[in-house]
Amino acid sequence: MAITIEQVEHIARLAKLEFTEEEKQRISRELSRILEYVEKLNELDTSRVEPLSHTTEMTNVMRPDTVTGSLPLAAVLNNAPSRQGNFFKVPKVVK
Amino acid sequence: MKYEAVIGLEVHAQLLTDSKIFCGCSTQFGGEPNAQTCPVCLGMPGVLPVLNERAVEFAVKMGLATHCKIASFSRFARKNYFYPDLPKGYQISQYESPLCHDGYVDIELEDGTRKRVGIIRIHLEEDAGKSIHDPALAGEDTLVDLNRCGVPLIEIVSAPDLRSPQEAHAYLVRLKQLVTYLGICDGNMEEGSLRCDANVSVRPVGSRGLGVKTEVKNMNSFRNVERALTFEINRQIQLLESGGEVVQETLLWDAGAGVARPMRSKEEAHDYRYFPEPDLVPMVVESAWIEKIRQSLPELPLARKERLMRQYQLPAYDAGILTMTRELADYYEAVAQKCRDYKLASNWVMGEVLRVLNERKIDINQFPISAHRLSGLLNLILDETISSKIAKTVFEEMLTSGEDAAAIVQRKGLAQVTDRAAIEAIVVKVLQENPKQVEQYRSGKEKVFGYFVGQVMRATRGKANPGLVNEILKEKLRE
């Protein structure tokens, strides 16, 4: 299964990434090769097999509704490249 | 050509849990920005979410209240998109196996008829943080507060069964009533604990197909939902009538300008690449748990309304208003239990009590007169100690003094005069002082009668028993 340049561009936009034309060509080739590799799985008939979402058999791991506290504000904001007061500051996202 | 609208609503309700859905941070509103966050809700690498049991319980409650099937197996999914208020880069939601599905709610329309609106699904998910774009606060940037990030939500998706903005409004009112009766959400649209998006299309009346739909967002009050839908339906009809085509897009309602504007047109904004959340194991809701939750459901609004009509012989209108909130219905029933005239109790709660609540913008829980005291006041009317008119004065006094009605009546000497001789004396005096009017009355001008009543009431400061006054006046005027 070949991944087209258009598909690469679409995925790049969703991931907020920018590539040069050369990079797009390369990524298209590499992604196509990866898909070809896993294509082999299609040789098996899985029409009667439930899709697997979890490899453990565990269910219902829950916690009681109890407040156990939060991080100190200084720690919360420690990694923020930019802040204003106790807010995170980011480039404007609406016009 | 005549058109009809086809509307489906997606309603998000913030659940009233103490802690967030996947971590132990507080959900309390109004805290210092970002002070209620931790590595889990900040989206730090390597952390593991753990599901809040009460959030599941609340979602199941809503599912049961809306006649949904509760999925015995259900899991979470990642909805992938980038936005600064979503630090993980994905929202944990549910996709192909929602917790509740295929239910309905009955709504009541203005003309009193009922309509059944399908519920496609109710699923659990986490809320995102809050972005502040206001230049006065954020300047050229955007500020982000992640306290809301991870607060549990249920998303309730209706079938496209609604045919007008009025029906959409009635449906929303019913949902709010349900979540507040259940105590799972405070139902406040203005503060964002209840949010509504709409899918809207129009089609020629009689047609069975569906037109191209648009999605309308940002309608943050019940009134705005009606306004925005009316706007969008008219826009689509005008577009089609002038030979144009509706484009599938998302519109943002601008309440100030009264218009809905396109938000984004790039289709890939909707490409969320859902996949099963590997960090959370599936939920298996056993029937024993469902039954336990079912047992804990309160009497729901429609059932309570019907019971009030039966038990207290109230008109549908009264019962509808009294059951708008669970607390108001509780209050009414507490009054009615101690007052033999149920309709009188209804009139007072719907009239005087609701008037004061509206004026003061308070809830019934904050109302200064207890149900017990109000029934005391009504019983003074019923045993003719005071007239209805005087009762209003006493009611006003009760709002501030915190006394029993009887104590106020005694302290201010407001008890009704029912002493026949005393009233007779006053009537005679009034008639003597107004010979001209007496002559008018006797020559057939019966309207003056009201004037005499007024004079007698004035002389007794409103305390004379109105029935007796009428009787004695008629008697004396015949002489």
XYZ file of C-alpha atoms in Angstrom:
574
model
C 0.000 0.000 0.000
C 1.536 3.258 -1.133
C 1.324 6.426 0.930
C 0.928 9.383 -1.417
C 2.545 12.811 -1.000
C -0.961 14.209 -0.351
C -1.416 11.765 2.527
C 1.960 12.723 3.958
C 0.950 16.386 3.793
C -2.375 15.644 5.472
C -0.755 13.743 8.340
C 1.885 16.463 8.673
C -0.800 19.127 9.010
C -2.593 17.101 11.686
C 0.696 16.698 13.553
C 1.551 20.382 13.030
C 4.796 19.460 11.275
C 6.410 21.016 8.220
C 8.586 19.144 5.734
C 10.599 20.031 2.668
C 9.669 18.399 -0.643
C 12.619 16.034 -0.282
C 11.558 15.002 3.189
C 8.002 14.360 1.983
C 9.328 12.058 -0.742
C 11.436 10.167 1.748
C 8.617 9.878 4.329
C 6.224 8.692 1.636
C 8.678 5.921 0.672
C 9.384 4.923 4.274
C 5.759 4.880 5.396
C 4.834 2.845 2.329
C 7.535 0.305 3.169
C 6.330 0.014 6.784
C 2.782 -0.595 5.627
C 3.925 -3.157 3.105
C 5.706 -4.955 5.898
C 2.648 -5.172 8.161
C 0.489 -5.974 5.154
C 1.624 -9.546 5.656
C -0.886 -9.774 8.539
C -3.707 -9.551 6.014
C -2.880 -13.072 4.916
C -4.720 -14.268 8.033
C -8.512 -14.396 8.120
C -9.480 -12.260 11.130
C -13.131 -11.767 10.187
C -14.249 -13.843 13.190
C -11.817 -12.333 15.684
C -12.811 -9.482 17.993
C -10.388 -6.556 17.710
C -8.014 -6.537 20.652
C -7.674 -3.256 22.520
C -5.894 -4.431 25.646
C -3.499 -7.271 26.189
C -4.428 -7.783 29.844
C -7.743 -9.294 30.899
C -8.191 -6.671 33.576
C -11.369 -4.569 33.779
C -12.818 -1.928 36.108
C -9.685 -0.491 37.645
C -11.191 2.458 39.459
C -10.483 4.786 42.358
C -12.896 6.284 44.898
C -13.888 9.910 44.320
C -11.419 11.419 46.765
C -9.338 14.571 46.392
C -5.735 13.600 46.966
C -4.187 16.958 46.203
C -2.282 18.642 43.397
C 1.238 19.749 42.586
C 2.610 22.932 44.157
C 2.099 25.812 41.715
C 5.824 26.422 41.411
C 6.289 22.864 40.176
C 3.327 23.126 37.799
C 4.748 26.197 36.122
C 8.390 25.164 36.377
C 8.585 23.767 32.841
C 6.520 26.482 31.198
C 8.531 28.350 28.561
C 6.333 31.367 29.176
C 3.923 32.399 31.888
C 1.907 35.356 33.111
C 1.046 35.281 36.782
C -0.004 31.694 37.384
C -1.235 31.195 33.837
C 0.607 29.391 31.077
C 1.198 31.842 28.252
C 1.033 30.632 24.652
C 0.941 32.322 21.242
C -2.509 33.650 20.421
C -4.690 30.839 19.090
C -7.659 32.809 17.780
C -7.867 35.811 15.487
C -41.844 25.838 -0.549
C -42.316 25.196 3.144
C -39.309 23.928 5.090
C -38.886 22.154 8.372
C -35.799 22.046 10.558
C -34.041 18.897 11.690
C -32.072 19.465 14.880
C -29.947 17.177 17.012
C -28.224 18.400 20.170
C -24.946 17.396 21.765
C -25.019 18.404 25.397
C -22.035 18.307 27.716
C -22.705 18.176 31.442
C -19.955 18.624 34.036
C -20.331 15.981 36.703
C -20.423 17.040 40.357
C -17.660 14.761 41.566
C -15.186 16.012 44.168
C -12.117 14.922 42.205
C -11.269 14.822 38.503
C -12.087 11.864 36.284
C -8.572 10.395 36.048
C -6.638 11.945 38.954
C -7.119 13.159 42.524
C -7.113 16.905 41.776
C -10.052 18.921 43.060
C -12.811 19.920 40.623
C -13.731 23.001 42.629
C -14.588 26.029 40.491
C -12.836 29.367 40.912
C -9.481 28.256 42.313
C -6.142 29.981 41.703
C -5.219 29.310 38.024
C -3.392 25.986 37.561
C -3.354 25.249 41.301
C -5.606 22.191 40.789
C -3.330 20.287 38.436
C -0.976 17.340 38.687
C 1.242 15.312 36.346
C -1.777 13.299 35.110
C -3.987 16.211 34.060
C -0.989 18.262 32.901
C -0.215 15.494 30.418
C 3.280 14.725 31.710
C 4.944 11.723 30.104
C 4.821 8.401 31.902
C 1.750 8.990 34.042
C -1.269 6.701 34.282
C -4.894 7.819 34.499
C -7.142 5.947 36.962
C -10.903 6.142 36.493
C -13.095 7.842 39.124
C -15.790 5.364 40.124
C -18.370 8.032 40.959
C -18.078 9.530 37.450
C -19.139 6.150 36.056
C -21.970 5.931 38.570
C -23.235 9.418 37.612
C -23.131 8.616 33.898
C -25.081 5.404 34.512
C -27.630 7.400 36.553
C -28.251 9.676 33.598
C -28.430 6.655 31.315
C -31.103 5.050 33.487
C -33.045 8.314 33.825
C -33.163 8.576 30.021
C -34.187 4.927 29.475
C -30.842 4.039 27.891
C -29.307 0.613 27.651
C -26.194 0.424 29.818
C -23.336 -1.210 27.945
C -21.994 -4.238 29.780
C -18.620 -3.640 28.127
C -17.351 -0.204 27.311
C -13.992 1.435 26.900
C -12.258 4.747 26.433
C -10.681 6.153 23.281
C -8.243 8.904 22.455
C -9.560 11.793 20.390
C -6.495 13.450 18.898
C -6.209 17.168 18.235
C -3.910 20.025 19.146
C -5.044 22.927 21.243
C -3.204 24.648 24.115
C -5.937 23.822 26.638
C -5.434 20.099 25.958
C -1.887 19.397 27.143
C -1.818 15.690 26.259
C -2.651 16.373 22.612
C -5.670 14.087 22.936
C -8.870 14.011 24.911
C -9.797 10.793 26.650
C -13.342 10.150 25.476
C -15.407 7.211 24.269
C -15.920 6.345 20.640
C -17.290 3.056 19.408
C -18.517 1.703 22.730
C -20.270 4.406 24.784
C -21.386 3.626 28.333
C -25.099 4.294 27.614
C -27.021 4.124 24.345
C -30.467 4.028 22.719
C -32.694 5.830 25.200
C -35.200 8.674 25.119
C -36.607 11.602 27.040
C -40.161 12.898 26.890
C -40.470 16.636 26.503
C -43.525 18.837 26.924
C -44.351 21.410 24.285
C -46.072 24.760 24.777
C -49.459 23.381 23.713
C -49.240 20.731 26.436
C -48.523 17.819 24.092
C -45.660 15.442 24.726
C -42.951 14.409 22.352
C -40.412 11.620 22.644
C -36.834 12.565 21.747
C -34.349 9.775 21.108
C -31.009 9.636 22.912
C -28.399 8.012 20.689
C -25.673 7.777 23.292
C -24.275 9.102 26.556
C -20.553 8.758 27.025
C -17.941 9.759 29.574
C -15.024 12.022 28.780
C -12.689 14.584 30.293
C -13.047 18.342 30.016
C -10.290 20.518 28.555
C -8.707 23.537 30.260
C -9.719 27.146 29.797
C -8.107 29.555 27.332
C -8.308 33.281 27.868
C -8.073 35.300 24.655
C -9.352 38.619 26.009
C -6.679 41.180 25.003
C -7.338 43.136 28.213
C -5.952 40.191 30.184
C -3.866 38.246 27.695
C -2.544 41.063 25.502
C -1.143 39.636 22.277
C -1.092 36.104 23.690
C -3.423 33.462 25.024
C -3.456 32.487 28.703
C -4.187 28.928 29.764
C -5.659 27.664 33.035
C -5.702 23.871 33.287
C -7.809 23.562 36.470
C -10.787 22.409 34.400
C -8.662 19.942 32.481
C -9.798 16.451 33.507
C -13.093 17.447 35.118
C -15.546 14.645 34.246
C -18.165 15.273 31.579
C -20.955 13.290 30.078
C -21.845 13.992 26.478
C -25.503 13.367 25.706
C -26.216 13.003 21.992
C -29.834 13.284 20.895
C -31.324 11.800 17.760
C -32.190 14.386 15.074
C -35.762 14.400 16.383
C -36.156 18.078 17.209
C -38.100 20.146 14.664
C -37.929 23.706 15.951
C -35.871 25.970 18.233
C -38.743 25.755 20.727
C -38.500 21.965 20.824
C -34.740 22.210 21.268
C -35.326 24.591 24.171
C -37.866 22.274 25.795
C -35.456 19.356 25.405
C -32.609 21.300 27.046
C -34.849 22.385 29.911
C -35.771 18.728 30.455
C -32.111 17.639 30.439
C -31.208 20.327 32.944
C -34.109 19.246 35.110
C -32.962 15.627 34.945
C -29.310 16.264 35.811
C -30.260 18.521 38.718
C -32.871 16.055 40.034
C -30.200 13.371 39.865
C -27.718 15.695 41.575
C -25.021 14.857 39.026
C -24.562 18.365 37.530
C -25.569 21.863 38.659
C -27.060 22.557 35.214
C -25.733 26.101 34.968
C -25.424 27.030 31.281
C -24.101 30.543 31.905
C -21.184 29.166 33.941
C -20.545 26.397 31.439
C -21.419 23.373 33.564
C -24.044 22.562 30.922
C -22.999 23.224 27.312
C -24.848 22.684 24.083
C -23.835 22.264 20.435
C -26.418 21.761 17.721
C -26.511 19.988 14.378
C -28.975 21.773 12.131
C -30.336 21.127 8.671
C -33.549 21.983 6.843
C -35.642 20.065 4.318
C -38.902 20.595 2.469
C -41.880 19.599 4.629
C -42.885 16.048 3.758
C -39.430 15.077 2.546
C -37.812 12.200 4.406
C -34.195 12.767 3.427
C -31.812 15.008 5.321
C -30.337 18.268 4.083
C -26.678 19.238 4.490
C -26.135 20.092 8.153
C -24.094 22.683 9.949
C -22.871 22.561 13.525
C -23.586 25.551 15.753
C -21.450 26.090 18.844
C -21.005 28.621 21.639
C -24.632 29.059 22.684
C -24.160 29.701 26.376
C -27.697 30.211 27.614
C -31.113 28.667 27.035
C -32.245 31.848 25.287
C -29.186 31.885 23.039
C -29.831 28.306 21.925
C -33.253 29.370 20.697
C -31.920 32.546 19.066
C -28.978 30.828 17.379
C -31.115 28.000 16.015
C -33.719 30.433 14.691
C -30.952 32.386 12.978
C -29.330 29.331 11.436
C -32.597 27.764 10.244
C -33.600 31.022 8.537
C -30.139 31.386 6.995
C -30.290 27.903 5.496
C -33.826 28.381 4.145
C -32.932 31.714 2.539
C -29.803 30.174 1.040
C -31.753 27.291 -0.503
C -34.569 29.522 -1.741
C -32.136 31.795 -3.530
C -30.693 28.783 -5.329
C -27.629 28.359 -3.112
C -26.349 25.324 -1.251
C -25.681 24.763 2.434
C -22.021 24.008 3.121
C -21.201 21.580 5.898
C -19.290 23.678 8.415
C -19.015 24.695 12.056
C -20.505 28.029 13.071
C -19.880 30.043 16.216
C -22.827 31.923 17.679
C -22.046 35.560 18.437
C -24.719 36.536 20.961
C -23.808 40.232 20.866
C -24.163 40.530 17.091
C -26.992 37.993 16.884
C -25.286 36.019 14.092
C -23.555 32.652 13.680
C -20.227 32.822 11.850
C -18.144 30.034 10.263
C -15.400 28.850 12.612
C -13.121 26.668 10.526
C -13.532 25.168 7.117
C -10.534 22.844 6.959
C -12.081 19.406 6.964
C -9.037 17.819 8.535
C -9.831 19.666 11.744
C -12.408 16.893 12.183
C -9.953 14.064 11.579
C -9.583 12.962 15.193
C -7.934 9.567 14.569
C -9.720 7.864 17.458
C -8.123 4.752 18.849
C -8.646 2.713 22.033
C -7.023 4.303 25.115
C -4.315 1.824 26.100
C -3.810 3.337 29.580
C -7.335 2.558 30.803
C -8.734 -0.945 31.016
C -12.326 -1.554 29.834
C -15.347 -0.922 32.043
C -17.635 -3.825 32.752
C -20.774 -2.571 34.442
C -22.362 -5.587 36.118
C -26.136 -5.788 36.386
C -25.901 -5.823 40.200
C -24.215 -2.429 40.104
C -26.792 -1.099 37.640
C -29.594 -2.277 39.934
C -27.969 -0.627 42.930
C -27.751 2.638 41.010
C -31.342 2.255 39.810
C -32.468 1.917 43.430
C -30.767 5.209 44.265
C -32.612 7.216 41.595
C -34.943 9.895 42.964
C -38.499 10.331 41.696
C -37.969 11.973 38.304
C -39.625 15.225 37.151
C -42.453 13.853 34.994
C -43.392 11.160 37.500
C -43.365 13.709 40.290
C -45.480 16.125 38.302
C -48.069 13.434 37.686
C -48.055 12.422 41.332
C -48.557 16.037 42.447
C -51.562 16.283 40.117
C -53.049 13.114 41.625
C -52.116 13.509 45.255
C -52.892 17.218 45.634
C -55.482 17.595 42.832
C -53.359 20.295 41.184
C -53.767 21.510 37.590
C -51.013 20.369 35.199
C -49.752 23.939 35.002
C -49.206 24.196 38.775
C -47.621 20.759 39.016
C -45.275 21.612 36.136
C -44.021 24.789 37.792
C -43.738 23.261 41.258
C -41.620 20.380 39.927
C -39.235 22.565 37.890
C -36.640 21.792 40.550
C -36.546 19.024 43.077
C -36.018 21.524 45.899
C -39.089 23.585 44.985
C -41.208 20.426 44.806
C -39.843 19.377 48.221
C -40.769 22.796 49.606
C -44.280 22.678 48.173
C -44.909 19.206 49.519
C -43.678 20.230 52.958
C -46.146 23.148 52.932
C -48.997 21.033 51.557
C -48.496 18.382 54.202
C -49.490 20.891 56.877
C -52.136 22.813 54.990
C -55.446 21.232 53.995
C -56.003 23.561 51.020
C -53.448 22.235 48.495
C -54.409 24.717 45.814
C -53.975 27.630 48.201
C -50.507 26.309 49.032
C -49.732 26.001 45.323
C -50.926 29.563 44.634
C -48.711 30.933 47.373
C -45.602 28.986 46.389
C -46.008 29.781 42.667
C -46.982 33.384 43.390
C -45.413 35.022 46.413
C -42.546 32.612 47.010
C -41.366 32.460 43.380
C -41.734 36.236 43.086
C -39.341 36.748 45.998
C -36.907 34.135 44.626
C -36.854 35.947 41.273
C -36.514 39.387 42.822
C -33.650 38.321 45.052
C -32.175 35.898 42.516
C -31.933 33.174 45.134
C -32.770 29.473 45.293
C -35.552 27.998 47.396
C -32.856 26.669 49.769
C -31.962 30.264 50.611
C -35.580 31.370 51.039
C -36.002 32.859 54.538
C -39.473 31.457 55.304
C -39.477 27.742 56.094
C -42.196 25.502 54.650
C -43.440 24.983 58.198
C -43.838 28.743 58.761
C -45.525 29.289 55.407
C -48.087 26.607 56.166
C -48.669 28.377 59.500
C -49.507 31.554 57.619
C -51.849 29.759 55.210
C -53.661 28.114 58.087
C -54.364 31.559 59.567
C -56.144 32.396 56.298
C -58.028 29.101 56.301
C -59.318 29.506 59.856
C -60.213 33.124 59.052
C -57.875 34.656 61.605
C -56.586 36.936 58.838
C -57.715 37.838 55.338
C -55.664 36.969 52.234
C -54.794 40.618 51.918
C -53.458 40.904 55.447
C -51.626 37.617 54.875
C -49.508 39.329 52.222
C -48.491 41.969 54.747
C -47.626 39.268 57.272
C -45.659 37.408 54.571
C -43.526 40.509 53.902
C -42.861 40.829 57.625
C -41.922 37.150 57.860
C -39.289 37.633 55.146
C -37.291 39.844 57.471
C -38.310 39.085 61.051
C -37.925 35.308 61.174
C -41.039 35.013 63.347
C -44.056 32.741 63.057
C -47.045 34.230 61.267
C -49.136 33.948 64.428
C -46.574 35.919 66.431
C -46.578 38.732 63.871
C -50.374 38.814 63.736
C -50.501 39.113 67.495
C -47.678 41.650 67.848
C -49.114 43.962 65.200
C -52.762 43.354 66.076
C -53.633 42.135 62.595
C -56.193 39.508 63.540
C -59.349 39.769 61.547
C -62.343 41.431 63.148
C -65.098 38.857 63.075
C -67.141 40.435 65.842
C -70.475 41.078 64.144
C -71.513 43.918 66.439
C -68.199 45.743 65.966
C -68.437 45.559 62.183
C -72.082 46.570 62.255
C -71.216 49.686 64.210
C -68.613 50.657 61.652
C -70.958 49.962 58.736
C -73.651 52.144 60.250
C -71.127 54.935 60.766
C -69.860 54.717 57.194
C -73.376 54.834 55.767
C -74.243 57.841 57.952
C -71.186 59.699 56.796
C -71.922 59.065 53.112
C -75.623 59.867 52.559
C -75.079 60.856 48.934
C -73.554 57.513 47.992
C -76.296 55.671 49.881
C -78.860 57.507 47.799
C -76.979 56.637 44.593
C -76.859 52.973 45.578
C -80.522 52.833 46.391
C -81.424 54.480 43.093
C -79.721 51.545 41.321
C -76.090 52.535 41.040
C -74.757 49.355 42.615
C -71.157 50.085 41.757
C -70.887 52.318 44.861
C -70.991 49.161 46.922
C -67.255 48.740 46.448
C -66.754 52.227 47.816
C -68.550 51.307 51.050
C -66.459 48.152 51.421
C -63.318 50.247 50.972
C -64.428 52.698 53.650
C -65.173 49.948 56.149
C -61.826 48.286 55.448
C -60.087 51.598 55.877
C -61.756 52.176 59.206
C -60.624 48.717 60.391
C -57.161 48.944 58.748
C -58.062 46.020 56.516
C -58.841 43.713 59.375
C -62.594 43.311 59.001
C -63.659 39.920 57.702
C -64.555 40.673 54.056
C -67.409 38.168 53.951
C -69.038 39.668 57.012
C -68.557 43.203 55.737
C -70.359 42.327 52.505
C -73.165 40.630 54.317
C -73.777 43.395 56.839
C -73.477 46.144 54.232
C -76.109 44.506 52.042
C -78.342 44.082 55.030
C -78.059 47.694 56.161
C -78.466 49.082 52.650
C -81.714 47.194 52.251
C -83.168 48.805 55.377
